[in-house]
């Protein structure tokens, strides 16, 4: 038993899609969320820069005595997970492996599509991890950078998003994948548009739920569960908490209960 909080972090507020699932799967856990809203997006940055920023976020959370870290960002998980694991004395859960495991389970025709930020797609992490499990699976990847601002602006089901989705997903459709990994924290917000574009025969896999279950397993393996009946939820961002509030509600499904605090890293 351990009632210390779980540290969850992201380049911005997209990681709240993961927090939402963690709360459902692990309702007794306290959570500290940190979003680097001052420096988002990470998806267009170099591996060096993403790693430097990510390690700063990790240090902030470790100072707050978290018992585990969840890297609720595909770009950070793709580019900096090894470095984070190197400096972290507590278990670290990324979003890539849980989604990969689910997609490999779901695919029948062994053709899997992956969409994500440029950083994630260029890292080829999904391809590598999928092929480690089953080398016969073919992977088709496309970067969809415009989906991030569109999700933040709440443009799901908007004409512009439908148009962009058709353009981005054209090659994926032609590749006849039966499973598509939404390899970015923001994409679950555009689920309907993506679903409409790829059609009902393609299974969509997003990392939020599989990551929450991966965290549950890590807590169980390390005897770190909490039985706190009144767990706390703290939100920190690195810039403009008031502006973030409304957008955060889109990702979280409701307004984050507590006030979002600004921190200087
Ligand atoms: N959180 C990022 C991800 O999941 C998307 C936003 C960004 O580019 O920083 O890849």
PDB file of C-alpha atoms and ligand atoms in Angstrom:
ATOM      1  CA  UNK A   1       0.000   0.000   0.000  1.00  0.00           C
ATOM      2  CA  UNK A   2       1.250   3.466  -0.884  1.00  0.00           C
ATOM      3  CA  UNK A   3      -0.882   6.614  -0.909  1.00  0.00           C
ATOM      4  CA  UNK A   4       1.676   8.864  -2.646  1.00  0.00           C
ATOM      5  CA  UNK A   5       0.421  10.465  -5.877  1.00  0.00           C
ATOM      6  CA  UNK A   6       1.014   9.313  -9.421  1.00  0.00           C
ATOM      7  CA  UNK A   7       2.784  11.897 -11.585  1.00  0.00           C
ATOM      8  CA  UNK A   8       1.265  12.298 -15.052  1.00  0.00           C
ATOM      9  CA  UNK A   9       2.780  14.685 -17.573  1.00  0.00           C
ATOM     10  CA  UNK A  10       2.402  15.862 -21.145  1.00  0.00           C
ATOM     11  CA  UNK A  11       3.659  18.569 -23.469  1.00  0.00           C
ATOM     12  CA  UNK A  12       0.359  20.342 -22.806  1.00  0.00           C
ATOM     13  CA  UNK A  13      -3.131  19.366 -21.819  1.00  0.00           C
ATOM     14  CA  UNK A  14      -3.731  16.449 -24.208  1.00  0.00           C
ATOM     15  CA  UNK A  15      -2.541  14.084 -21.486  1.00  0.00           C
ATOM     16  CA  UNK A  16      -5.786  14.762 -19.652  1.00  0.00           C
ATOM     17  CA  UNK A  17      -7.371  12.137 -21.956  1.00  0.00           C
ATOM     18  CA  UNK A  18      -5.087   9.672 -20.149  1.00  0.00           C
ATOM     19  CA  UNK A  19      -5.846  11.109 -16.685  1.00  0.00           C
ATOM     20  CA  UNK A  20      -9.554  10.602 -17.373  1.00  0.00           C
ATOM     21  CA  UNK A  21      -9.005   6.876 -17.973  1.00  0.00           C
ATOM     22  CA  UNK A  22      -6.634   6.506 -15.001  1.00  0.00           C
ATOM     23  CA  UNK A  23      -9.335   7.907 -12.710  1.00  0.00           C
ATOM     24  CA  UNK A  24     -11.833   5.347 -14.065  1.00  0.00           C
ATOM     25  CA  UNK A  25      -9.459   2.390 -13.698  1.00  0.00           C
ATOM     26  CA  UNK A  26      -7.752   3.483 -10.443  1.00  0.00           C
ATOM     27  CA  UNK A  27     -10.303   5.587  -8.531  1.00  0.00           C
ATOM     28  CA  UNK A  28      -8.339   5.532  -5.251  1.00  0.00           C
ATOM     29  CA  UNK A  29      -5.160   7.051  -6.634  1.00  0.00           C
ATOM     30  CA  UNK A  30      -4.109  10.678  -6.126  1.00  0.00           C
ATOM     31  CA  UNK A  31      -2.737  12.322  -9.260  1.00  0.00           C
ATOM     32  CA  UNK A  32      -0.469  15.283  -9.949  1.00  0.00           C
ATOM     33  CA  UNK A  33      -0.719  16.399 -13.580  1.00  0.00           C
ATOM     34  CA  UNK A  34       1.861  18.651 -15.212  1.00  0.00           C
ATOM     35  CA  UNK A  35       1.366  20.097 -18.709  1.00  0.00           C
ATOM     36  CA  UNK A  36       4.089  22.146 -20.354  1.00  0.00           C
ATOM     37  CA  UNK A  37       1.679  24.655 -21.904  1.00  0.00           C
ATOM     38  CA  UNK A  38       4.451  27.265 -22.227  1.00  0.00           C
ATOM     39  CA  UNK A  39       6.362  25.124 -24.707  1.00  0.00           C
ATOM     40  CA  UNK A  40       3.712  22.975 -26.424  1.00  0.00           C
ATOM     41  CA  UNK A  41       3.797  21.607 -29.136  1.00  0.00           C
ATOM     42  CA  UNK A  42       6.638  19.124 -28.759  1.00  0.00           C
ATOM     43  CA  UNK A  43       5.614  17.241 -31.892  1.00  0.00           C
ATOM     44  CA  UNK A  44       7.621  19.485 -34.211  1.00  0.00           C
ATOM     45  CA  UNK A  45      10.760  19.643 -32.014  1.00  0.00           C
ATOM     46  CA  UNK A  46      14.012  17.695 -32.095  1.00  0.00           C
ATOM     47  CA  UNK A  47      14.707  14.653 -29.913  1.00  0.00           C
ATOM     48  CA  UNK A  48      17.289  16.677 -27.939  1.00  0.00           C
ATOM     49  CA  UNK A  49      14.829  19.454 -27.130  1.00  0.00           C
ATOM     50  CA  UNK A  50      11.964  17.080 -26.273  1.00  0.00           C
ATOM     51  CA  UNK A  51      14.288  15.119 -23.976  1.00  0.00           C
ATOM     52  CA  UNK A  52      15.576  18.267 -22.232  1.00  0.00           C
ATOM     53  CA  UNK A  53      12.038  19.572 -21.614  1.00  0.00           C
ATOM     54  CA  UNK A  54      10.738  16.153 -20.552  1.00  0.00           C
ATOM     55  CA  UNK A  55      13.487  15.703 -17.959  1.00  0.00           C
ATOM     56  CA  UNK A  56      12.579  19.073 -16.450  1.00  0.00           C
ATOM     57  CA  UNK A  57       8.963  17.937 -16.114  1.00  0.00           C
ATOM     58  CA  UNK A  58      10.102  14.672 -14.545  1.00  0.00           C
ATOM     59  CA  UNK A  59      12.264  16.472 -11.976  1.00  0.00           C
ATOM     60  CA  UNK A  60       9.317  18.683 -10.969  1.00  0.00           C
ATOM     61  CA  UNK A  61       7.162  15.612 -10.338  1.00  0.00           C
ATOM     62  CA  UNK A  62       9.869  13.610  -8.578  1.00  0.00           C
ATOM     63  CA  UNK A  63      10.331  16.501  -6.132  1.00  0.00           C
ATOM     64  CA  UNK A  64       6.674  16.030  -5.249  1.00  0.00           C
ATOM     65  CA  UNK A  65       7.384  12.444  -4.218  1.00  0.00           C
ATOM     66  CA  UNK A  66       5.311  10.663  -6.842  1.00  0.00           C
ATOM     67  CA  UNK A  67       5.349   6.858  -6.620  1.00  0.00           C
ATOM     68  CA  UNK A  68       5.118   6.309 -10.395  1.00  0.00           C
ATOM     69  CA  UNK A  69       5.325   8.393 -13.572  1.00  0.00           C
ATOM     70  CA  UNK A  70       2.996   8.244 -16.558  1.00  0.00           C
ATOM     71  CA  UNK A  71       4.348   9.818 -19.737  1.00  0.00           C
ATOM     72  CA  UNK A  72       0.947  10.841 -21.122  1.00  0.00           C
ATOM     73  CA  UNK A  73       2.401  12.132 -24.376  1.00  0.00           C
ATOM     74  CA  UNK A  74       3.200  10.084 -27.448  1.00  0.00           C
ATOM     75  CA  UNK A  75       5.950  12.413 -28.614  1.00  0.00           C
ATOM     76  CA  UNK A  76       7.796  12.245 -25.274  1.00  0.00           C
ATOM     77  CA  UNK A  77       7.222   8.487 -25.042  1.00  0.00           C
ATOM     78  CA  UNK A  78       8.593   8.099 -28.572  1.00  0.00           C
ATOM     79  CA  UNK A  79      11.672  10.285 -28.141  1.00  0.00           C
ATOM     80  CA  UNK A  80      12.661  10.394 -24.479  1.00  0.00           C
ATOM     81  CA  UNK A  81      11.346   7.359 -22.592  1.00  0.00           C
ATOM     82  CA  UNK A  82      14.769   5.713 -22.180  1.00  0.00           C
ATOM     83  CA  UNK A  83      16.317   8.905 -20.759  1.00  0.00           C
ATOM     84  CA  UNK A  84      13.397   9.327 -18.352  1.00  0.00           C
ATOM     85  CA  UNK A  85      13.733   5.728 -17.164  1.00  0.00           C
ATOM     86  CA  UNK A  86      17.450   6.309 -16.603  1.00  0.00           C
ATOM     87  CA  UNK A  87      16.903   9.142 -14.113  1.00  0.00           C
ATOM     88  CA  UNK A  88      13.689   7.938 -12.476  1.00  0.00           C
ATOM     89  CA  UNK A  89      13.841   6.038  -9.195  1.00  0.00           C
ATOM     90  CA  UNK A  90      10.123   5.193  -9.577  1.00  0.00           C
ATOM     91  CA  UNK A  91       8.408   3.051 -12.267  1.00  0.00           C
ATOM     92  CA  UNK A  92       7.689   4.815 -15.587  1.00  0.00           C
ATOM     93  CA  UNK A  93       4.765   3.998 -17.896  1.00  0.00           C
ATOM     94  CA  UNK A  94       4.704   5.358 -21.466  1.00  0.00           C
ATOM     95  CA  UNK A  95       1.781   5.413 -23.885  1.00  0.00           C
ATOM     96  CA  UNK A  96       3.367   3.625 -26.851  1.00  0.00           C
ATOM     97  CA  UNK A  97       3.707   0.011 -25.671  1.00  0.00           C
ATOM     98  CA  UNK A  98       0.171  -0.302 -24.241  1.00  0.00           C
ATOM     99  CA  UNK A  99      -1.334   0.928 -27.545  1.00  0.00           C
ATOM    100  CA  UNK A 100       0.940  -1.333 -29.587  1.00  0.00           C
ATOM    101  CA  UNK A 101      -0.106  -4.423 -27.599  1.00  0.00           C
ATOM    102  CA  UNK A 102      -3.781  -3.578 -28.089  1.00  0.00           C
ATOM    103  CA  UNK A 103      -3.385  -2.911 -31.830  1.00  0.00           C
ATOM    104  CA  UNK A 104      -1.494  -6.167 -32.440  1.00  0.00           C
ATOM    105  CA  UNK A 105      -4.278  -8.019 -30.616  1.00  0.00           C
ATOM    106  CA  UNK A 106      -6.948  -6.246 -32.681  1.00  0.00           C
ATOM    107  CA  UNK A 107      -5.470  -6.645 -36.167  1.00  0.00           C
ATOM    108  CA  UNK A 108      -6.611  -9.660 -38.161  1.00  0.00           C
ATOM    109  CA  UNK A 109      -5.158  -8.782 -41.555  1.00  0.00           C
ATOM    110  CA  UNK A 110      -1.770  -7.756 -40.085  1.00  0.00           C
ATOM    111  CA  UNK A 111      -1.918  -4.282 -41.586  1.00  0.00           C
ATOM    112  CA  UNK A 112      -1.799  -1.528 -38.961  1.00  0.00           C
ATOM    113  CA  UNK A 113      -1.907   2.235 -39.517  1.00  0.00           C
ATOM    114  CA  UNK A 114      -0.327   4.752 -37.132  1.00  0.00           C
ATOM    115  CA  UNK A 115      -1.009   8.474 -36.973  1.00  0.00           C
ATOM    116  CA  UNK A 116       0.803  10.918 -34.707  1.00  0.00           C
ATOM    117  CA  UNK A 117       2.913  14.059 -34.579  1.00  0.00           C
ATOM    118  CA  UNK A 118       5.880  14.415 -36.909  1.00  0.00           C
ATOM    119  CA  UNK A 119       8.262  13.619 -34.038  1.00  0.00           C
ATOM    120  CA  UNK A 120       6.444  10.417 -33.169  1.00  0.00           C
ATOM    121  CA  UNK A 121       6.141   9.232 -36.765  1.00  0.00           C
ATOM    122  CA  UNK A 122       9.759  10.057 -37.668  1.00  0.00           C
ATOM    123  CA  UNK A 123      10.985   8.148 -34.588  1.00  0.00           C
ATOM    124  CA  UNK A 124       9.415   4.976 -36.094  1.00  0.00           C
ATOM    125  CA  UNK A 125       8.859   3.764 -32.532  1.00  0.00           C
ATOM    126  CA  UNK A 126       5.455   2.223 -33.285  1.00  0.00           C
ATOM    127  CA  UNK A 127       6.806   0.316 -36.266  1.00  0.00           C
ATOM    128  CA  UNK A 128       9.732  -1.017 -34.213  1.00  0.00           C
ATOM    129  CA  UNK A 129       7.597  -2.102 -31.288  1.00  0.00           C
ATOM    130  CA  UNK A 130       4.897  -3.695 -33.460  1.00  0.00           C
ATOM    131  CA  UNK A 131       7.490  -5.684 -35.396  1.00  0.00           C
ATOM    132  CA  UNK A 132       9.125  -6.846 -32.149  1.00  0.00           C
ATOM    133  CA  UNK A 133       5.845  -8.590 -31.327  1.00  0.00           C
ATOM    134  CA  UNK A 134       5.064  -9.792 -34.858  1.00  0.00           C
ATOM    135  CA  UNK A 135       7.567  -9.089 -37.671  1.00  0.00           C
ATOM    136  CA  UNK A 136       5.023 -10.102 -40.313  1.00  0.00           C
ATOM    137  CA  UNK A 137       2.770  -7.105 -39.549  1.00  0.00           C
ATOM    138  CA  UNK A 138       2.960  -4.251 -42.051  1.00  0.00           C
ATOM    139  CA  UNK A 139       2.841  -0.752 -40.576  1.00  0.00           C
ATOM    140  CA  UNK A 140       1.718   2.378 -42.420  1.00  0.00           C
ATOM    141  CA  UNK A 141       2.435   5.689 -40.668  1.00  0.00           C
ATOM    142  CA  UNK A 142       1.344   9.253 -41.351  1.00  0.00           C
ATOM    143  CA  UNK A 143       2.083  12.460 -39.437  1.00  0.00           C
ATOM    144  CA  UNK A 144      -1.036  14.552 -38.804  1.00  0.00           C
ATOM    145  CA  UNK A 145       0.292  17.780 -37.240  1.00  0.00           C
ATOM    146  CA  UNK A 146      -2.820  19.884 -37.898  1.00  0.00           C
ATOM    147  CA  UNK A 147      -4.958  17.572 -35.782  1.00  0.00           C
ATOM    148  CA  UNK A 148      -3.376  19.005 -32.602  1.00  0.00           C
ATOM    149  CA  UNK A 149      -4.577  22.625 -32.970  1.00  0.00           C
ATOM    150  CA  UNK A 150      -7.883  21.402 -34.408  1.00  0.00           C
ATOM    151  CA  UNK A 151      -8.536  19.278 -31.314  1.00  0.00           C
ATOM    152  CA  UNK A 152      -7.590  22.167 -29.027  1.00  0.00           C
ATOM    153  CA  UNK A 153      -9.962  24.500 -30.886  1.00  0.00           C
ATOM    154  CA  UNK A 154     -12.798  21.997 -30.430  1.00  0.00           C
ATOM    155  CA  UNK A 155     -13.168  21.515 -34.202  1.00  0.00           C
ATOM    156  CA  UNK A 156     -14.402  17.921 -34.056  1.00  0.00           C
ATOM    157  CA  UNK A 157     -16.998  17.307 -36.778  1.00  0.00           C
ATOM    158  CA  UNK A 158     -16.023  20.601 -38.392  1.00  0.00           C
ATOM    159  CA  UNK A 159     -15.845  20.799 -42.218  1.00  0.00           C
ATOM    160  CA  UNK A 160     -12.191  21.803 -42.047  1.00  0.00           C
ATOM    161  CA  UNK A 161     -11.287  18.817 -39.881  1.00  0.00           C
ATOM    162  CA  UNK A 162     -13.164  16.449 -42.189  1.00  0.00           C
ATOM    163  CA  UNK A 163     -11.256  17.820 -45.171  1.00  0.00           C
ATOM    164  CA  UNK A 164      -7.885  17.586 -43.435  1.00  0.00           C
ATOM    165  CA  UNK A 165      -8.694  14.082 -42.164  1.00  0.00           C
ATOM    166  CA  UNK A 166      -9.547  12.865 -45.680  1.00  0.00           C
ATOM    167  CA  UNK A 167      -6.260  14.226 -46.966  1.00  0.00           C
ATOM    168  CA  UNK A 168      -4.095  12.860 -44.121  1.00  0.00           C
ATOM    169  CA  UNK A 169      -5.771   9.459 -44.008  1.00  0.00           C
ATOM    170  CA  UNK A 170      -5.900   8.801 -47.753  1.00  0.00           C
ATOM    171  CA  UNK A 171      -2.715   6.678 -47.844  1.00  0.00           C
ATOM    172  CA  UNK A 172      -3.777   4.774 -44.742  1.00  0.00           C
ATOM    173  CA  UNK A 173      -7.081   3.930 -46.415  1.00  0.00           C
ATOM    174  CA  UNK A 174      -5.378   2.843 -49.617  1.00  0.00           C
ATOM    175  CA  UNK A 175      -3.119   0.557 -47.545  1.00  0.00           C
ATOM    176  CA  UNK A 176      -6.247  -1.357 -46.417  1.00  0.00           C
ATOM    177  CA  UNK A 177      -5.321  -1.396 -42.739  1.00  0.00           C
ATOM    178  CA  UNK A 178      -7.866  -2.980 -40.382  1.00  0.00           C
ATOM    179  CA  UNK A 179      -6.503  -1.222 -37.267  1.00  0.00           C
ATOM    180  CA  UNK A 180      -5.428   2.380 -36.743  1.00  0.00           C
ATOM    181  CA  UNK A 181      -3.421   3.601 -33.753  1.00  0.00           C
ATOM    182  CA  UNK A 182      -4.245   7.160 -32.679  1.00  0.00           C
ATOM    183  CA  UNK A 183      -0.656   7.862 -31.620  1.00  0.00           C
ATOM    184  CA  UNK A 184      -1.229  11.280 -30.099  1.00  0.00           C
ATOM    185  CA  UNK A 185      -2.983  12.381 -26.934  1.00  0.00           C
ATOM    186  CA  UNK A 186      -5.112  14.879 -28.863  1.00  0.00           C
ATOM    187  CA  UNK A 187      -6.635  12.557 -31.427  1.00  0.00           C
ATOM    188  CA  UNK A 188      -9.322  10.939 -29.233  1.00  0.00           C
ATOM    189  CA  UNK A 189     -11.047  14.323 -29.415  1.00  0.00           C
ATOM    190  CA  UNK A 190     -11.379  13.920 -33.178  1.00  0.00           C
ATOM    191  CA  UNK A 191     -12.509  10.298 -32.892  1.00  0.00           C
ATOM    192  CA  UNK A 192     -15.807  10.744 -34.728  1.00  0.00           C
ATOM    193  CA  UNK A 193     -14.264  12.485 -37.706  1.00  0.00           C
ATOM    194  CA  UNK A 194     -11.457   9.926 -37.906  1.00  0.00           C
ATOM    195  CA  UNK A 195     -13.976   7.072 -37.595  1.00  0.00           C
ATOM    196  CA  UNK A 196     -16.169   8.517 -40.339  1.00  0.00           C
ATOM    197  CA  UNK A 197     -13.155   8.965 -42.599  1.00  0.00           C
ATOM    198  CA  UNK A 198     -11.712   5.450 -42.239  1.00  0.00           C
ATOM    199  CA  UNK A 199     -15.063   3.672 -42.046  1.00  0.00           C
ATOM    200  CA  UNK A 200     -16.482   1.022 -39.712  1.00  0.00           C
ATOM    201  CA  UNK A 201     -14.150  -1.794 -40.813  1.00  0.00           C
ATOM    202  CA  UNK A 202     -11.106  -0.126 -39.199  1.00  0.00           C
ATOM    203  CA  UNK A 203     -10.635  -0.586 -35.435  1.00  0.00           C
ATOM    204  CA  UNK A 204      -9.354   2.576 -33.761  1.00  0.00           C
ATOM    205  CA  UNK A 205      -6.920   2.139 -30.878  1.00  0.00           C
ATOM    206  CA  UNK A 206      -6.067   5.048 -28.622  1.00  0.00           C
ATOM    207  CA  UNK A 207      -3.498   4.849 -25.863  1.00  0.00           C
ATOM    208  CA  UNK A 208      -5.484   6.278 -22.950  1.00  0.00           C
ATOM    209  CA  UNK A 209      -7.302   3.160 -21.747  1.00  0.00           C
ATOM    210  CA  UNK A 210      -4.494   0.627 -22.400  1.00  0.00           C
ATOM    211  CA  UNK A 211      -2.088   2.985 -20.592  1.00  0.00           C
ATOM    212  CA  UNK A 212      -4.357   3.171 -17.545  1.00  0.00           C
ATOM    213  CA  UNK A 213      -4.402  -0.655 -17.410  1.00  0.00           C
ATOM    214  CA  UNK A 214      -0.613  -0.810 -17.914  1.00  0.00           C
ATOM    215  CA  UNK A 215      -0.263   1.548 -14.936  1.00  0.00           C
ATOM    216  CA  UNK A 216      -2.572  -0.670 -12.878  1.00  0.00           C
ATOM    217  CA  UNK A 217      -0.330  -3.651 -13.594  1.00  0.00           C
ATOM    218  CA  UNK A 218       2.808  -1.691 -12.650  1.00  0.00           C
ATOM    219  CA  UNK A 219       1.234  -0.580  -9.366  1.00  0.00           C
ATOM    220  CA  UNK A 220       0.172  -4.138  -8.659  1.00  0.00           C
ATOM    221  CA  UNK A 221       3.606  -5.615  -9.521  1.00  0.00           C
ATOM    222  CA  UNK A 222       5.320  -3.098  -7.229  1.00  0.00           C
ATOM    223  CA  UNK A 223       2.762  -3.237  -4.421  1.00  0.00           C
ATOM    224  CA  UNK A 224       1.985   0.463  -4.861  1.00  0.00           C
ATOM    225  CA  UNK A 225      -1.813   0.577  -4.792  1.00  0.00           C
ATOM    226  CA  UNK A 226      -3.541   3.173  -2.642  1.00  0.00           C
ATOM    227  CA  UNK A 227      -6.833   2.622  -0.835  1.00  0.00           C
ATOM    228  CA  UNK A 228      -7.377   6.352  -0.341  1.00  0.00           C
ATOM    229  CA  UNK A 229     -11.157   7.018  -0.258  1.00  0.00           C
ATOM    230  CA  UNK A 230     -10.573  10.714  -0.901  1.00  0.00           C
ATOM    231  CA  UNK A 231      -7.760  10.926  -3.470  1.00  0.00           C
ATOM    232  CA  UNK A 232      -6.498  14.331  -4.593  1.00  0.00           C
ATOM    233  CA  UNK A 233      -6.148  15.676  -8.109  1.00  0.00           C
ATOM    234  CA  UNK A 234      -3.707  18.529  -8.703  1.00  0.00           C
ATOM    235  CA  UNK A 235      -3.136  20.281 -12.042  1.00  0.00           C
ATOM    236  CA  UNK A 236      -0.057  22.286 -12.922  1.00  0.00           C
ATOM    237  CA  UNK A 237       0.799  24.055 -16.174  1.00  0.00           C
ATOM    238  CA  UNK A 238       3.791  26.159 -17.168  1.00  0.00           C
ATOM    239  CA  UNK A 239       1.805  29.066 -18.674  1.00  0.00           C
ATOM    240  CA  UNK A 240      -1.584  30.808 -18.710  1.00  0.00           C
ATOM    241  CA  UNK A 241      -3.721  28.598 -16.418  1.00  0.00           C
ATOM    242  CA  UNK A 242      -6.885  30.611 -17.068  1.00  0.00           C
ATOM    243  CA  UNK A 243      -6.804  30.201 -20.816  1.00  0.00           C
ATOM    244  CA  UNK A 244      -5.999  26.554 -20.409  1.00  0.00           C
ATOM    245  CA  UNK A 245      -9.059  25.941 -18.269  1.00  0.00           C
ATOM    246  CA  UNK A 246     -11.626  25.867 -21.069  1.00  0.00           C
ATOM    247  CA  UNK A 247      -9.515  23.778 -23.416  1.00  0.00           C
ATOM    248  CA  UNK A 248      -8.663  21.439 -20.556  1.00  0.00           C
ATOM    249  CA  UNK A 249     -12.374  20.749 -20.100  1.00  0.00           C
ATOM    250  CA  UNK A 250     -12.544  19.422 -23.661  1.00  0.00           C
ATOM    251  CA  UNK A 251      -9.862  16.867 -22.935  1.00  0.00           C
ATOM    252  CA  UNK A 252     -10.993  15.996 -19.468  1.00  0.00           C
ATOM    253  CA  UNK A 253     -14.687  15.681 -20.303  1.00  0.00           C
ATOM    254  CA  UNK A 254     -15.607  18.094 -17.517  1.00  0.00           C
ATOM    255  CA  UNK A 255     -13.968  21.086 -15.926  1.00  0.00           C
ATOM    256  CA  UNK A 256     -10.987  20.002 -13.860  1.00  0.00           C
ATOM    257  CA  UNK A 257     -12.320  20.236 -10.303  1.00  0.00           C
ATOM    258  CA  UNK A 258      -9.365  21.972  -8.752  1.00  0.00           C
ATOM    259  CA  UNK A 259      -7.773  25.235  -9.779  1.00  0.00           C
ATOM    260  CA  UNK A 260      -4.977  24.873 -12.312  1.00  0.00           C
ATOM    261  CA  UNK A 261      -1.751  26.292 -10.887  1.00  0.00           C
ATOM    262  CA  UNK A 262       1.071  27.837 -12.858  1.00  0.00           C
ATOM    263  CA  UNK A 263       4.619  26.665 -12.145  1.00  0.00           C
ATOM    264  CA  UNK A 264       8.025  27.867 -13.244  1.00  0.00           C
ATOM    265  CA  UNK A 265      10.323  24.959 -14.003  1.00  0.00           C
TER     266      UNK A 265
HETATM  267  N1  LIG B   1       1.004  15.511 -26.538  1.00  0.00           N
HETATM  268  C1  LIG B   1       1.532  15.398 -27.868  1.00  0.00           C
HETATM  269  C2  LIG B   1       1.536  13.944 -28.308  1.00  0.00           C
HETATM  270  O1  LIG B   1       0.831  13.120 -27.758  1.00  0.00           O
HETATM  271  C3  LIG B   1       0.757  16.251 -28.858  1.00  0.00           C
HETATM  272  C4  LIG B   1       0.998  17.725 -28.723  1.00  0.00           C
HETATM  273  C5  LIG B   1       2.427  18.141 -29.048  1.00  0.00           C
HETATM  274  O2  LIG B   1       2.840  18.122 -30.224  1.00  0.00           O
HETATM  275  O3  LIG B   1       3.124  18.468 -28.102  1.00  0.00           O
HETATM  276  O4  LIG B   1       2.268  13.593 -29.197  1.00  0.00           O
END
